Short mmCIF file of C-alpha atoms and ligand atoms in Angstrom, two decimals:
data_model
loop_
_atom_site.label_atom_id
_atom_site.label_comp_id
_atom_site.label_asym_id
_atom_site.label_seq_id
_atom_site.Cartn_x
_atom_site.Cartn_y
_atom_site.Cartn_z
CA UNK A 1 125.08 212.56 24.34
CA UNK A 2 122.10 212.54 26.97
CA UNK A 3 121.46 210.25 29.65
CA UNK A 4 118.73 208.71 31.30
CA UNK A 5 118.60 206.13 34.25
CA UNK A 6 117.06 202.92 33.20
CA UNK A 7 113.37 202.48 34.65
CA UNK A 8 113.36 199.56 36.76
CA UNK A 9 115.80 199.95 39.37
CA UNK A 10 116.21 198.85 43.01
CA UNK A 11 119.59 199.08 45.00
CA UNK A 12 120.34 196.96 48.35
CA UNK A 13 123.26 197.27 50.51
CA UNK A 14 124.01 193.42 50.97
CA UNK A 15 126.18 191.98 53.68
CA UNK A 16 128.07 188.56 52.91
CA UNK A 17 129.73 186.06 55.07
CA UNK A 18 132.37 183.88 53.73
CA UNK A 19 134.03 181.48 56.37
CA UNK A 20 137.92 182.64 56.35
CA UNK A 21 140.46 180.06 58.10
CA UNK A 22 143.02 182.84 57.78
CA UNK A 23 141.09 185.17 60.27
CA UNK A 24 140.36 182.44 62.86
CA UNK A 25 143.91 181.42 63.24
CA UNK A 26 144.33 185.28 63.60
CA UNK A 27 142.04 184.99 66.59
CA UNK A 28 138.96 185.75 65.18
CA UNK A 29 135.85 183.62 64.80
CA UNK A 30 136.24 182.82 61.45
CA UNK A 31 133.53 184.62 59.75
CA UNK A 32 134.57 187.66 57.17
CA UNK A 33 131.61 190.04 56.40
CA UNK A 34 131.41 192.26 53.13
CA UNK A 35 128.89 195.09 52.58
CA UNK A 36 128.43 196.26 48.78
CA UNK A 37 125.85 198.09 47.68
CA UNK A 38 124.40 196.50 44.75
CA UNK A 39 121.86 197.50 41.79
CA UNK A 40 119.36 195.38 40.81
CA UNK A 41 117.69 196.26 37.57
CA UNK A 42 114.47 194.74 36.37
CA UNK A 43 116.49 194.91 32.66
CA UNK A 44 119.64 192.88 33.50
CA UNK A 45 120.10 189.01 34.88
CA UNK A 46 122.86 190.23 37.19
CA UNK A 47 123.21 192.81 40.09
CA UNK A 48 125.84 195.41 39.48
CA UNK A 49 128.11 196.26 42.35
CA UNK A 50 128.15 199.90 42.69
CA UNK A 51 130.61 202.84 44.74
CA UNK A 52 129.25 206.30 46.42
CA UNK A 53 129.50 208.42 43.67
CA UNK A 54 127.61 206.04 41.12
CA UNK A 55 124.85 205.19 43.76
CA UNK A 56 124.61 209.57 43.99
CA UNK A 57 124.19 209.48 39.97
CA UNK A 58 121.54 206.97 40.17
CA UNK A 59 119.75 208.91 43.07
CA UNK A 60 119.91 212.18 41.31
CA UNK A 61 119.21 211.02 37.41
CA UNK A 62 115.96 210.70 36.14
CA UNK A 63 114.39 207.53 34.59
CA UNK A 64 112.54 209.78 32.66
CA UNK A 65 114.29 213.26 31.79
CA UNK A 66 117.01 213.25 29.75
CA UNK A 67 120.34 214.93 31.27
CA UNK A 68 122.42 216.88 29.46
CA UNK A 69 125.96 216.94 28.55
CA UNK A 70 127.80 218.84 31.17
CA UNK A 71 125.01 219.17 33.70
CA UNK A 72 126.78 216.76 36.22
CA UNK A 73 129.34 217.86 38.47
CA UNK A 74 132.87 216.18 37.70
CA UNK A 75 132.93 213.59 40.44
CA UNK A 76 129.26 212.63 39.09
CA UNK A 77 130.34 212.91 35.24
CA UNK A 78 133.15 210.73 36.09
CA UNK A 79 130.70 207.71 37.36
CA UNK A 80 129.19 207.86 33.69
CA UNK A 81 130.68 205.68 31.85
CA UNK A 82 130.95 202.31 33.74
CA UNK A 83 127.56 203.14 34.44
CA UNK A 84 126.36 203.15 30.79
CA UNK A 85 128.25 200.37 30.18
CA UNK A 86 126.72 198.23 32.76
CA UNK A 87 123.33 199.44 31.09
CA UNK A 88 122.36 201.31 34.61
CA UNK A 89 122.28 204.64 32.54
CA UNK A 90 121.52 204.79 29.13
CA UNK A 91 122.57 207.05 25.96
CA UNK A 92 119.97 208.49 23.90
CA UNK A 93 121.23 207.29 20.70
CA UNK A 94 123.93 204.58 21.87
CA UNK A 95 126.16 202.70 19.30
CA UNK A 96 124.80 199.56 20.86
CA UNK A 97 121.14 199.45 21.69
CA UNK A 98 120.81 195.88 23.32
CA UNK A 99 120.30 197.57 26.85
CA UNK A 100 118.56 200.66 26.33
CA UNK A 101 116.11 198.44 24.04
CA UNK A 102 115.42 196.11 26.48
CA UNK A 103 114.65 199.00 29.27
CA UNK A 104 112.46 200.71 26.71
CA UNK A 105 110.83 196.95 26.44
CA UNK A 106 110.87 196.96 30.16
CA UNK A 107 108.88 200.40 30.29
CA UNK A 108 106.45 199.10 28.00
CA UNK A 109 105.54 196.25 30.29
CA UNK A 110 104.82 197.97 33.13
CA UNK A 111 105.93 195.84 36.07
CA UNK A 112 105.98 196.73 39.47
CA UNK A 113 109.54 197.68 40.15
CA UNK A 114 109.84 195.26 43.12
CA UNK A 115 108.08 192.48 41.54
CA UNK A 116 110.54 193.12 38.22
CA UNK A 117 113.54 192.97 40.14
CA UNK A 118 112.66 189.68 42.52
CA UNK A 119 111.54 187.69 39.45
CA UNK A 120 114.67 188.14 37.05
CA UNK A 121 117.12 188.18 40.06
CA UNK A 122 115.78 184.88 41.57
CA UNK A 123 116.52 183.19 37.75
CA UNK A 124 118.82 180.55 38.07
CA UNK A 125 121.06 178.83 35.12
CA UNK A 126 122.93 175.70 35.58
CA UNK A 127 122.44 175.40 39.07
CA UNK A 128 122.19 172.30 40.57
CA UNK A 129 120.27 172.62 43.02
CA UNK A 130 119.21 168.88 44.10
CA UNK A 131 123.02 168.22 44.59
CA UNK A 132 124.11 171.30 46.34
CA UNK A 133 121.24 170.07 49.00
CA UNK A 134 121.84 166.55 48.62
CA UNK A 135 125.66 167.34 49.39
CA UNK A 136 124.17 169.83 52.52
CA UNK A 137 122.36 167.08 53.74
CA UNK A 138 119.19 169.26 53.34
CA UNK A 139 117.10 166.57 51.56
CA UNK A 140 116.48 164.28 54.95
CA UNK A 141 114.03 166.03 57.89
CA UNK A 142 116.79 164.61 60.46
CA UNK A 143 119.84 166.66 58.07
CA UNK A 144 117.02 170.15 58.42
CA UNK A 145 116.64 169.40 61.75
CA UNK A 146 120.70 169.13 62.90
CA UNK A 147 121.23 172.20 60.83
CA UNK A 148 118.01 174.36 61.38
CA UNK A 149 116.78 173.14 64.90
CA UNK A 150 113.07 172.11 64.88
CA UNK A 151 110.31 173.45 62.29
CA UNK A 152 107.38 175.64 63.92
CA UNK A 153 104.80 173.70 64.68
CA UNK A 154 102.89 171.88 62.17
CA UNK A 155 99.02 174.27 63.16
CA UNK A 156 99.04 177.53 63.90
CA UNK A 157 98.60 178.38 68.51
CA UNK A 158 95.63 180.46 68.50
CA UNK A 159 95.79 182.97 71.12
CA UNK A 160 92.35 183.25 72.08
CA UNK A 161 91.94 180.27 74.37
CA UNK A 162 88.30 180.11 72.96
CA UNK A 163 86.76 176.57 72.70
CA UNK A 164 87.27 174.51 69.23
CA UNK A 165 84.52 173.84 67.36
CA UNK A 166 83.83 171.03 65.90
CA UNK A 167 83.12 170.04 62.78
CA UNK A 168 81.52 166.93 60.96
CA UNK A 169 83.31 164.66 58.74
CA UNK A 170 82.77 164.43 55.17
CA UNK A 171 81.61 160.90 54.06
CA UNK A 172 83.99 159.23 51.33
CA UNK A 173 83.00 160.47 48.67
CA UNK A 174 84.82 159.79 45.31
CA UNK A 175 86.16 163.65 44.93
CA UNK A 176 87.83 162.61 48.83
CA UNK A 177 89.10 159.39 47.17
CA UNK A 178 91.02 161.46 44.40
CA UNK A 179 92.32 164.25 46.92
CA UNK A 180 93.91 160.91 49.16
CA UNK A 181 95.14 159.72 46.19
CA UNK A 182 97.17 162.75 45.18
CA UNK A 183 100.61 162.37 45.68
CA UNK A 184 103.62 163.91 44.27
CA UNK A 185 105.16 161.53 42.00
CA UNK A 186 109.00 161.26 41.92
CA UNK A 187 109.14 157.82 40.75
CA UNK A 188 108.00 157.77 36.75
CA UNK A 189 108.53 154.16 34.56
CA UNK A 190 110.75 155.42 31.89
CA UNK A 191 110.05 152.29 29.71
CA UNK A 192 106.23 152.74 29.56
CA UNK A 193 105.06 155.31 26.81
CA UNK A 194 102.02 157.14 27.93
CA UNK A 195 99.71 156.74 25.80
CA UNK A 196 98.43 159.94 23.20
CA UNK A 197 94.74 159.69 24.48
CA UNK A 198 95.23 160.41 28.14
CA UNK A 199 98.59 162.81 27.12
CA UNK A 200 95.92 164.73 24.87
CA UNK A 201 93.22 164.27 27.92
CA UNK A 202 95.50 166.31 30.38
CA UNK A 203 96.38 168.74 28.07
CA UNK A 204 92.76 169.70 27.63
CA UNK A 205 91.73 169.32 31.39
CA UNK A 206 94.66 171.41 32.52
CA UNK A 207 95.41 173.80 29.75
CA UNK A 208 92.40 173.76 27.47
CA UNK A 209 90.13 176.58 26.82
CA UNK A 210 86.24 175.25 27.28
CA UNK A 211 84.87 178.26 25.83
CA UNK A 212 86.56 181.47 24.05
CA UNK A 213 84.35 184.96 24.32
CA UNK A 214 84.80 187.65 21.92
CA UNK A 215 84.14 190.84 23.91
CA UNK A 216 83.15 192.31 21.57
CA UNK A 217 86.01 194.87 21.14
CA UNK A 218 88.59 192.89 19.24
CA UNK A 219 89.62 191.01 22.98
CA UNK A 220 88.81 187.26 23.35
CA UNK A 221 88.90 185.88 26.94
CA UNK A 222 89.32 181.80 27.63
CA UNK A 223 86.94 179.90 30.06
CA UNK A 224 89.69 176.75 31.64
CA UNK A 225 89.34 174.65 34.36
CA UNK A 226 91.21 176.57 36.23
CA UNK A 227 90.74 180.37 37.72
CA UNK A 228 92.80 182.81 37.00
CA UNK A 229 93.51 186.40 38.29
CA UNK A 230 91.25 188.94 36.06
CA UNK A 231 90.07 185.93 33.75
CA UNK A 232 93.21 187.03 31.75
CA UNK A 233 94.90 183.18 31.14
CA UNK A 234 98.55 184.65 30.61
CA UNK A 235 100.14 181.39 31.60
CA UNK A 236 101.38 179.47 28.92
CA UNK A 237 102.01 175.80 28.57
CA UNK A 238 105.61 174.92 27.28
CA UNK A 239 106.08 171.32 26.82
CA UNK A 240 109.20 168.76 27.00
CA UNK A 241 107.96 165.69 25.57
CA UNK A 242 110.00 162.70 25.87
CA UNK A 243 107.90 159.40 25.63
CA UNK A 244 104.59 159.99 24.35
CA UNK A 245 102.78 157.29 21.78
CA UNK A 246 103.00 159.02 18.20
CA UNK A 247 103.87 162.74 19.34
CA UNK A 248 107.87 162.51 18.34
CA UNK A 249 109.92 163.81 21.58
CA UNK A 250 111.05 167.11 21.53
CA UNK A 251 109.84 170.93 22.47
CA UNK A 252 106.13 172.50 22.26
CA UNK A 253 103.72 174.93 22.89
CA UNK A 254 100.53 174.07 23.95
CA UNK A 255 97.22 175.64 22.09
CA UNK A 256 94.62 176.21 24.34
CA UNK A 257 91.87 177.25 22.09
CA UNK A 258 93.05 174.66 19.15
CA UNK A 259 93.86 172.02 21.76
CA UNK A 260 96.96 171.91 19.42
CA UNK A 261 100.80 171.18 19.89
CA UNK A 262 102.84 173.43 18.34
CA UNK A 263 106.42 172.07 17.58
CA UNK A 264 109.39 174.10 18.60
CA UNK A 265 113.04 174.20 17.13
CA UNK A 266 115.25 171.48 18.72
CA UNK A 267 116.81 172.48 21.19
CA UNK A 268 120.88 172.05 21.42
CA UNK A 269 121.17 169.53 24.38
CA UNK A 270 119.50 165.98 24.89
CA UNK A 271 116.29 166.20 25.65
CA UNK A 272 117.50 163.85 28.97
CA UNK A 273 119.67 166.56 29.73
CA UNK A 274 117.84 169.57 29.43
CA UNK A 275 114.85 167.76 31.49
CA UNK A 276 117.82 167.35 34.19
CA UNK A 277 119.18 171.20 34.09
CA UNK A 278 115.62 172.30 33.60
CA UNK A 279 115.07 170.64 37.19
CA UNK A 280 118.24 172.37 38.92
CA UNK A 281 119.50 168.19 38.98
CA UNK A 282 116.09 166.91 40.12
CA UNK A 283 116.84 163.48 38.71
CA UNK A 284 113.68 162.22 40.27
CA UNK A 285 111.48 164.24 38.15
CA UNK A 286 113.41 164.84 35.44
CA UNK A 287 112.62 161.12 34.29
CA UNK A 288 108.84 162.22 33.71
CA UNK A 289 107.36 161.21 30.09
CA UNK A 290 106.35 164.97 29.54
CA UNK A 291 107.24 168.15 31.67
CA UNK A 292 105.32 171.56 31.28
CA UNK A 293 106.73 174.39 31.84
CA UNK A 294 103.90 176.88 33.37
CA UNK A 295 105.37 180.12 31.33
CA UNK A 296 103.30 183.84 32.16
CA UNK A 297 103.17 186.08 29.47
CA UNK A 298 103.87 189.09 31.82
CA UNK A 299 102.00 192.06 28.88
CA UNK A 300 98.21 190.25 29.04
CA UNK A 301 98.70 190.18 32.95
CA UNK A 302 99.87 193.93 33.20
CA UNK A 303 97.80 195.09 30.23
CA UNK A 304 95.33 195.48 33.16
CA UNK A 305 97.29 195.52 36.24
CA UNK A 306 99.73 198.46 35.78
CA UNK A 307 102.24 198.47 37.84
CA UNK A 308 99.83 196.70 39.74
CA UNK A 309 102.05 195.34 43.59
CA UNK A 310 99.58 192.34 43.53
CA UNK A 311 100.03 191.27 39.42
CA UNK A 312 103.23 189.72 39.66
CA UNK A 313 101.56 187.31 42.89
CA UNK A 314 98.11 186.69 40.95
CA UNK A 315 100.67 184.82 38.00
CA UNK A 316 102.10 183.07 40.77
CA UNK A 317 98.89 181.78 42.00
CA UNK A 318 97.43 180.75 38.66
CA UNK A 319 100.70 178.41 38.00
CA UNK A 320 99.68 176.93 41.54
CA UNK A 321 96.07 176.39 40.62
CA UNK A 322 96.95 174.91 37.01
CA UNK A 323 99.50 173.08 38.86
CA UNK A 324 96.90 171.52 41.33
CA UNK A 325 94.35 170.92 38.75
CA UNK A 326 97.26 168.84 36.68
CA UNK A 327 98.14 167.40 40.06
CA UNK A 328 94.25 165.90 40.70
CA UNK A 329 93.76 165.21 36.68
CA UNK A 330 96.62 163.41 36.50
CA UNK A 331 95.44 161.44 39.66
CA UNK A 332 92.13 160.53 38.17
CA UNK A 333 93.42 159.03 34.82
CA UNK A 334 95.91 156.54 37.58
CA UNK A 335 98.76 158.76 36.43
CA UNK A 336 101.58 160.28 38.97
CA UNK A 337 102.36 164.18 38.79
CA UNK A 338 104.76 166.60 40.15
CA UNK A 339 105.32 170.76 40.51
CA UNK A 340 108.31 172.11 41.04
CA UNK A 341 109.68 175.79 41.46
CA UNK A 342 113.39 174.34 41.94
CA UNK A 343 114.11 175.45 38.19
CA UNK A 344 116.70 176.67 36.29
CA UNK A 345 114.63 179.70 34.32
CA UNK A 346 117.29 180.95 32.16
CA UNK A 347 118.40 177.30 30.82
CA UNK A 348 114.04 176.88 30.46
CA UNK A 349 114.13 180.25 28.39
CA UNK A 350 116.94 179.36 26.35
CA UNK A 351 115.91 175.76 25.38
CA UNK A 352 112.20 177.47 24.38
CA UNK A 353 113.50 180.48 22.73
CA UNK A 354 111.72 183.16 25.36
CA UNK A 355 112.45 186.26 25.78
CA UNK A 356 112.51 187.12 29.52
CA UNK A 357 110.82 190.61 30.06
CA UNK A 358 107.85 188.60 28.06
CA UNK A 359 107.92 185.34 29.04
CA UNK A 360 109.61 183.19 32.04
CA UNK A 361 108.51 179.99 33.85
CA UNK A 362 107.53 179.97 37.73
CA UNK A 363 107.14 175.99 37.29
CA UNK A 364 107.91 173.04 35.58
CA UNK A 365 105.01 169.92 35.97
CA UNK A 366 105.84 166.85 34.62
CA UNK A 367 103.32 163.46 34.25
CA UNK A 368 103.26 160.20 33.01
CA UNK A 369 103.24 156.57 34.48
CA UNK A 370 104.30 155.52 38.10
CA UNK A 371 107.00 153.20 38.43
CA UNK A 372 107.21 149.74 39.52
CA UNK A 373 109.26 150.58 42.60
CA UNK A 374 109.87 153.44 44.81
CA UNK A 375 113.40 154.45 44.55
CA UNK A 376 112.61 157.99 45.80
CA UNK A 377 110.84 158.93 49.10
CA UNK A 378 107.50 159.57 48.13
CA UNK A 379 104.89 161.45 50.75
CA UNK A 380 102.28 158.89 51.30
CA UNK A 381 102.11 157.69 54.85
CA UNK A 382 98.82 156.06 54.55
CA UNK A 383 99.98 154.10 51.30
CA UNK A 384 97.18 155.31 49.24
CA UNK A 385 99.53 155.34 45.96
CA UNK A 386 102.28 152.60 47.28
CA UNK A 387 101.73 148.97 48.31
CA UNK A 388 104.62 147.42 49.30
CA UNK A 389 105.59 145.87 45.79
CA UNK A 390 104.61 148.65 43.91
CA UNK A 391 102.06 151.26 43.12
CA UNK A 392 98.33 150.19 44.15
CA UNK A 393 96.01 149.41 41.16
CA UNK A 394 94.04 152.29 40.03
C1 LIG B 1 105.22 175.13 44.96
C2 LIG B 1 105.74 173.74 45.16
C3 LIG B 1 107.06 173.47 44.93
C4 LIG B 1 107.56 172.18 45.10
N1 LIG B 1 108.87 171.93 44.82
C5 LIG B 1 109.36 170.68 44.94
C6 LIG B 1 110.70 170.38 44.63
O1 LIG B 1 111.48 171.26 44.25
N2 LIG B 1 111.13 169.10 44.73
C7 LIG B 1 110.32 168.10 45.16
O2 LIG B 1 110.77 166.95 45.23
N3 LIG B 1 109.02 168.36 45.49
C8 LIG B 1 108.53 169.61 45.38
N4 LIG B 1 107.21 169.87 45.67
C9 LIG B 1 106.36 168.79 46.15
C10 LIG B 1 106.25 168.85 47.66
O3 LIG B 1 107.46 168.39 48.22
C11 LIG B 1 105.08 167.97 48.09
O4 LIG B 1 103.89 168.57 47.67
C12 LIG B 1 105.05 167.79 49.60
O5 LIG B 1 106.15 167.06 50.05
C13 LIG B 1 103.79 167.07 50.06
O6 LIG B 1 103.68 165.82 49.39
P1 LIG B 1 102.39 165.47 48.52
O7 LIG B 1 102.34 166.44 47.36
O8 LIG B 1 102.62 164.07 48.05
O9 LIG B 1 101.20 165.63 49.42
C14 LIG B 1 106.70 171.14 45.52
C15 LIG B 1 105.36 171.43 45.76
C16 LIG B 1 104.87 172.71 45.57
C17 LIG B 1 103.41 172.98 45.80
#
């Protein structure tokens, strides 16, 4: 049968180091370093370790033209089959068409091949990633600090040696009240509901289209409050609501035009579960009322950037700028909010039925009411948010 490469394909000689007792009672210094040359494909969750002759295969087959039976030399022909089998080459016609389906999906897309491959290899499922630093002793400055050394400094050295200049103050004005104000929030009251009129208020400040404009072609393009890169909107708001007055918890899409939730299947774990694996074991977020996920939809990006090497960053920008507008809205109604990129994408894609190579989360937000104590280190060193009882009034 012919053979084609699959489209999206980087590969990257990796070293590891593993610590090895065995080698420093031999003498050594302890450390054991592997190099494997892996392939990362912008179709598959999981880099393929690959030898000489299958890395020559990949170099030498098209992504394009079909090769022919008995075209390949024998030490070539022979790399064939594991290689199909990991989906890095694909049949024409193959019995099972999972892989060559989702590269033909892949083409379709058009990603940049870079952008592809750091995306769906930085995915993580089940990780737990608050423990695995909490165990490190990564989640103090002093534990960074005895294991890193110092940070670089907190400004930029000029080199210049010209003069400052400076500049005047802004009087306190109520937009400098809110920005004070805003603090990430990773202490939420689980036993206070938050209430459907400001849960329906963020949704429109942060997601909401204020105007929808039929170019005239067919296309209709959504005015937010936030911008985003080519006025295109692809990010998606995927919610997991867990104590809202009268929305019953459980998964949703957000409408932005209809200013709408659309309820999703249940999902197969505990909503108080999922909200913790969703959060790689964030335990201080995962208590939030409702959590967003901020969910691209890579084909309305791409539809205009083609293999575009700065698409894949504008997405990542517009989940920051949604992110800070939920941030200060949140603020403003006296409500605490968080962003996090700490996230376990596959479990997220899974729980929401998404299909990767359309959709997959860069963030999850979450909001709802402060707590009555700080149990978690919150950043607010001129206690804007926190008295020392509790959270300040308004
Ligand atoms: C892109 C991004 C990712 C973040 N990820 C995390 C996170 O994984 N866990 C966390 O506790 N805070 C996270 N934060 C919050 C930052 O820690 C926080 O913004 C920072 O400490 C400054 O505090 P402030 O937001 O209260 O000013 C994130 C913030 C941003 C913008």
């Amino acid at each position: 049968m012919r053979i084609r490469r699959c489209a999206v394909l980087l590969l990257e000689p990796r070293e590891e180091m593993r610590f090895a007792l065995e080698d420093l009672l031999a003498g050594g210094n302890g450390l054991l370093r592997t190099l494997r040359w892996l392939a990362l494909a912008g179709h598959l969750d999981a880099p393929v370790e690959v030898d000489a002759a299958e890395r020559e295969l990949l170099g030498r087959a098209s992504p394009s033209d079909w090769l022919e039976p008995g075209v390949l030399p024998d030490d070539l022909a022979a790399a064939v089959p594991r290689l199909v089998a990991e989906g890095l080459m694909l049949e024409e016609a193959p019995a099972d068409p999972t892989l060559s389906d989702a590269d033909a999906r892949l083409r379709e897309l058009c990603w940049w091949t870079p952008s592809a491959v750091a995306h769906r290899h930085g995915r993580w499922q089940g990780v737990d990633g608050a423990g695995e630093s909490e165990r490190a002793g990564l989640l103090t400055v002093e534990g960074l600090e005895s294991r890193f050394g110092p940070p670089p400094p907190h400004v930029a050295a000029t080199r210049t040696g010209a003069a400052r200049q400076p500049l005047p103050r802004t009087p306190d004005a109520d937009f400098d009240r809110l920005l004070v104000r805003r603090t990430t929030c990773r202490n939420f009251d689980t036993a206070r509901p938050l209430d459907h009129a400001r849960f329906a208020t963020m949704l429109e400040r942060v997601f909401g289209a204020r105007a929808h404009v039929d170019a005239g072609t067919g296309a209709t393009f959504l005015k937010k409050g936030s911008p985003s890169g080519g006025g295109l909107h692809s990010t998606g708001a995927y919610l997991l609501v867990r104590n809202v007055e009268d929305v019953a918890p459980g998964l949703y899409h957000y409408h932005p035009v209809e200013h709408a939730l659309e309820p999703l299947p249940t999902p197969a774990a505990p909503l108080d579960e999922l909200a913790l694996l969703a959060l790689s074991g964030q335990h201080w977020f995962a208590d939030a009322p409702v959590l967003v996920a901020l969910v691209p939809r890579f084909a309305r990006s791409y539809w205009k950037y083609r293999h575009h090497p700065k698409a894949y960053r504008a997405l990542v920008l517009d989940a920051g700028h949604l992110s800070q507008t939920l941030y200060l809205s949140a603020t403003e109604l006296g409500l605490g909010a968080f962003v996090t990129s700490a996230i376990n994408e596959i479990d997220i894609e899974q729980a929401f039925g998404l299909d990767p190579l359309e959709e997959s989360p860069l963030a999850v937000c979450g909001f709802g009411w402060r707590a009555g104590r700080m149990e978690t280190a919150e950043f607010d060193p001129a206690g804007e948010v926190w008295e020392v009882a509790g959270p300040r009034a308004g």
